[in-house]
């Protein structure tokens, strides 16, 4: 079975970021559709699913790769922002983020060290904060 699937997928595009994103989008549309019950919404969800699967099983890998690259370029800023926010969230548990009062440089301080003097790495200004 596994071998058959691998044979089937050989020479095909497979999943990439664009088709994954489309499947997620379609799932969200289906979810929303459960509450609002709109024909348009379920049609869009269906078409999105269909196109995502078409891309996964497509043999025109060059074209699909171009589409994916286009998609990645278009969403680059959004993805970087999302990654930054995610890092921020996990960091918040262990670190404080302070801004230097002089130059507004962001400074990351590990939590749980009590009152400490912080020296700004950029302008060498010193200030005292609770960590
Ligand atoms: Zn500074």
PDB file of N, CA, C and O in Angstrom, residues 101-131:
ATOM      1  N   UNK A 101      15.765  53.532  27.898  1.00  0.00           N
ATOM      2  CA  UNK A 101      15.170  54.869  28.007  1.00  0.00           C
ATOM      3  C   UNK A 101      15.900  55.903  27.153  1.00  0.00           C
ATOM      4  O   UNK A 101      15.335  56.944  26.826  1.00  0.00           O
ATOM      5  N   UNK A 102      17.132  55.627  26.788  1.00  0.00           N
ATOM      6  CA  UNK A 102      17.912  56.585  25.993  1.00  0.00           C
ATOM      7  C   UNK A 102      17.684  56.423  24.508  1.00  0.00           C
ATOM      8  O   UNK A 102      17.335  57.364  23.828  1.00  0.00           O
ATOM      9  N   UNK A 103      17.910  55.206  24.005  1.00  0.00           N
ATOM     10  CA  UNK A 103      17.904  55.026  22.548  1.00  0.00           C
ATOM     11  C   UNK A 103      16.759  54.144  22.064  1.00  0.00           C
ATOM     12  O   UNK A 103      16.660  53.870  20.881  1.00  0.00           O
ATOM     13  N   UNK A 104      15.893  53.713  22.968  1.00  0.00           N
ATOM     14  CA  UNK A 104      14.712  52.882  22.631  1.00  0.00           C
ATOM     15  C   UNK A 104      15.071  51.507  22.080  1.00  0.00           C
ATOM     16  O   UNK A 104      14.232  50.821  21.512  1.00  0.00           O
ATOM     17  N   UNK A 105      16.295  51.115  22.229  1.00  0.00           N
ATOM     18  CA  UNK A 105      16.706  49.769  21.823  1.00  0.00           C
ATOM     19  C   UNK A 105      15.959  48.737  22.678  1.00  0.00           C
ATOM     20  O   UNK A 105      15.830  48.921  23.885  1.00  0.00           O
ATOM     21  N   UNK A 106      15.467  47.665  22.049  1.00  0.00           N
ATOM     22  CA  UNK A 106      14.802  46.605  22.810  1.00  0.00           C
ATOM     23  C   UNK A 106      15.852  45.731  23.476  1.00  0.00           C
ATOM     24  O   UNK A 106      16.810  45.306  22.827  1.00  0.00           O
ATOM     25  N   UNK A 107      15.648  45.433  24.749  1.00  0.00           N
ATOM     26  CA  UNK A 107      16.615  44.614  25.484  1.00  0.00           C
ATOM     27  C   UNK A 107      15.870  43.464  26.158  1.00  0.00           C
ATOM     28  O   UNK A 107      14.838  43.665  26.800  1.00  0.00           O
ATOM     29  N   UNK A 108      16.412  42.285  25.990  1.00  0.00           N
ATOM     30  CA  UNK A 108      15.774  41.091  26.538  1.00  0.00           C
ATOM     31  C   UNK A 108      16.469  40.704  27.844  1.00  0.00           C
ATOM     32  O   UNK A 108      17.683  40.526  27.868  1.00  0.00           O
ATOM     33  N   UNK A 109      15.677  40.578  28.908  1.00  0.00           N
ATOM     34  CA  UNK A 109      16.229  40.274  30.220  1.00  0.00           C
ATOM     35  C   UNK A 109      15.587  38.989  30.753  1.00  0.00           C
ATOM     36  O   UNK A 109      14.368  38.878  30.752  1.00  0.00           O
ATOM     37  N   UNK A 110      16.391  38.020  31.193  1.00  0.00           N
ATOM     38  CA  UNK A 110      15.792  36.803  31.763  1.00  0.00           C
ATOM     39  C   UNK A 110      15.027  37.109  33.039  1.00  0.00           C
ATOM     40  O   UNK A 110      15.433  37.973  33.821  1.00  0.00           O
ATOM     41  N   UNK A 111      13.906  36.419  33.235  1.00  0.00           N
ATOM     42  CA  UNK A 111      13.059  36.677  34.400  1.00  0.00           C
ATOM     43  C   UNK A 111      13.634  36.060  35.667  1.00  0.00           C
ATOM     44  O   UNK A 111      14.446  35.147  35.621  1.00  0.00           O
ATOM     45  N   UNK A 112      13.162  36.577  36.814  1.00  0.00           N
ATOM     46  CA  UNK A 112      13.416  35.933  38.102  1.00  0.00           C
ATOM     47  C   UNK A 112      14.765  36.228  38.718  1.00  0.00           C
ATOM     48  O   UNK A 112      15.287  35.436  39.494  1.00  0.00           O
ATOM     49  N   UNK A 113      15.377  37.357  38.349  1.00  0.00           N
ATOM     50  CA  UNK A 113      16.682  37.695  38.939  1.00  0.00           C
ATOM     51  C   UNK A 113      16.571  38.862  39.920  1.00  0.00           C
ATOM     52  O   UNK A 113      17.568  39.390  40.390  1.00  0.00           O
ATOM     53  N   UNK A 114      15.324  39.300  40.194  1.00  0.00           N
ATOM     54  CA  UNK A 114      15.132  40.426  41.110  1.00  0.00           C
ATOM     55  C   UNK A 114      15.492  41.743  40.447  1.00  0.00           C
ATOM     56  O   UNK A 114      15.513  41.850  39.219  1.00  0.00           O
ATOM     57  N   UNK A 115      15.788  42.748  41.276  1.00  0.00           N
ATOM     58  CA  UNK A 115      16.164  44.063  40.729  1.00  0.00           C
ATOM     59  C   UNK A 115      17.573  43.991  40.160  1.00  0.00           C
ATOM     60  O   UNK A 115      18.507  43.588  40.854  1.00  0.00           O
ATOM     61  N   UNK A 116      17.725  44.372  38.921  1.00  0.00           N
ATOM     62  CA  UNK A 116      19.066  44.338  38.334  1.00  0.00           C
ATOM     63  C   UNK A 116      19.351  45.613  37.547  1.00  0.00           C
ATOM     64  O   UNK A 116      18.434  46.265  37.067  1.00  0.00           O
ATOM     65  N   UNK A 117      20.628  45.912  37.457  1.00  0.00           N
ATOM     66  CA  UNK A 117      21.022  47.040  36.626  1.00  0.00           C
ATOM     67  C   UNK A 117      21.276  46.531  35.217  1.00  0.00           C
ATOM     68  O   UNK A 117      21.992  45.551  35.019  1.00  0.00           O
ATOM     69  N   UNK A 118      20.652  47.197  34.264  1.00  0.00           N
ATOM     70  CA  UNK A 118      20.782  46.780  32.870  1.00  0.00           C
ATOM     71  C   UNK A 118      21.629  47.814  32.133  1.00  0.00           C
ATOM     72  O   UNK A 118      21.423  49.010  32.290  1.00  0.00           O
ATOM     73  N   UNK A 119      22.570  47.314  31.383  1.00  0.00           N
ATOM     74  CA  UNK A 119      23.375  48.213  30.563  1.00  0.00           C
ATOM     75  C   UNK A 119      22.962  48.007  29.111  1.00  0.00           C
ATOM     76  O   UNK A 119      23.004  46.880  28.603  1.00  0.00           O
ATOM     77  N   UNK A 120      22.553  49.071  28.473  1.00  0.00           N
ATOM     78  CA  UNK A 120      22.119  48.983  27.074  1.00  0.00           C
ATOM     79  C   UNK A 120      23.308  48.608  26.193  1.00  0.00           C
ATOM     80  O   UNK A 120      24.347  49.269  26.249  1.00  0.00           O
ATOM     81  N   UNK A 121      23.171  47.568  25.396  1.00  0.00           N
ATOM     82  CA  UNK A 121      24.303  47.137  24.553  1.00  0.00           C
ATOM     83  C   UNK A 121      24.600  48.135  23.430  1.00  0.00           C
ATOM     84  O   UNK A 121      25.686  48.117  22.854  1.00  0.00           O
ATOM     85  N   UNK A 122      23.619  48.993  23.131  1.00  0.00           N
ATOM     86  CA  UNK A 122      23.794  49.892  21.991  1.00  0.00           C
ATOM     87  C   UNK A 122      24.430  51.215  22.423  1.00  0.00           C
ATOM     88  O   UNK A 122      25.398  51.656  21.815  1.00  0.00           O
ATOM     89  N   UNK A 123      23.875  51.830  23.499  1.00  0.00           N
ATOM     90  CA  UNK A 123      24.357  53.166  23.869  1.00  0.00           C
ATOM     91  C   UNK A 123      24.994  53.183  25.260  1.00  0.00           C
ATOM     92  O   UNK A 123      25.385  54.239  25.738  1.00  0.00           O
ATOM     93  N   UNK A 124      25.067  52.017  25.895  1.00  0.00           N
ATOM     94  CA  UNK A 124      25.720  51.876  27.202  1.00  0.00           C
ATOM     95  C   UNK A 124      25.019  52.622  28.339  1.00  0.00           C
ATOM     96  O   UNK A 124      25.592  52.777  29.409  1.00  0.00           O
ATOM     97  N   UNK A 125      23.810  53.101  28.112  1.00  0.00           N
ATOM     98  CA  UNK A 125      23.053  53.730  29.198  1.00  0.00           C
ATOM     99  C   UNK A 125      22.719  52.660  30.239  1.00  0.00           C
ATOM    100  O   UNK A 125      22.492  51.499  29.902  1.00  0.00           O
ATOM    101  N   UNK A 126      22.695  53.046  31.530  1.00  0.00           N
ATOM    102  CA  UNK A 126      22.361  52.086  32.579  1.00  0.00           C
ATOM    103  C   UNK A 126      21.028  52.453  33.205  1.00  0.00           C
ATOM    104  O   UNK A 126      20.743  53.624  33.415  1.00  0.00           O
ATOM    105  N   UNK A 127      20.224  51.438  33.459  1.00  0.00           N
ATOM    106  CA  UNK A 127      18.962  51.671  34.166  1.00  0.00           C
ATOM    107  C   UNK A 127      18.614  50.432  34.968  1.00  0.00           C
ATOM    108  O   UNK A 127      19.113  49.329  34.700  1.00  0.00           O
ATOM    109  N   UNK A 128      17.757  50.631  35.984  1.00  0.00           N
ATOM    110  CA  UNK A 128      17.445  49.533  36.903  1.00  0.00           C
ATOM    111  C   UNK A 128      16.008  49.063  36.687  1.00  0.00           C
ATOM    112  O   UNK A 128      15.092  49.877  36.576  1.00  0.00           O
ATOM    113  N   UNK A 129      15.848  47.772  36.559  1.00  0.00           N
ATOM    114  CA  UNK A 129      14.521  47.192  36.348  1.00  0.00           C
ATOM    115  C   UNK A 129      14.365  45.927  37.167  1.00  0.00           C
ATOM    116  O   UNK A 129      15.350  45.303  37.555  1.00  0.00           O
ATOM    117  N   UNK A 130      13.113  45.557  37.422  1.00  0.00           N
ATOM    118  CA  UNK A 130      12.833  44.253  37.997  1.00  0.00           C
ATOM    119  C   UNK A 130      12.854  43.204  36.906  1.00  0.00           C
ATOM    120  O   UNK A 130      12.279  43.389  35.844  1.00  0.00           O
ATOM    121  N   UNK A 131      13.511  42.111  37.151  1.00  0.00           N
ATOM    122  CA  UNK A 131      13.493  41.057  36.140  1.00  0.00           C
ATOM    123  C   UNK A 131      12.532  39.945  36.552  1.00  0.00           C
ATOM    124  O   UNK A 131      12.091  39.916  37.675  1.00  0.00           O
TER     125      UNK A 131
END
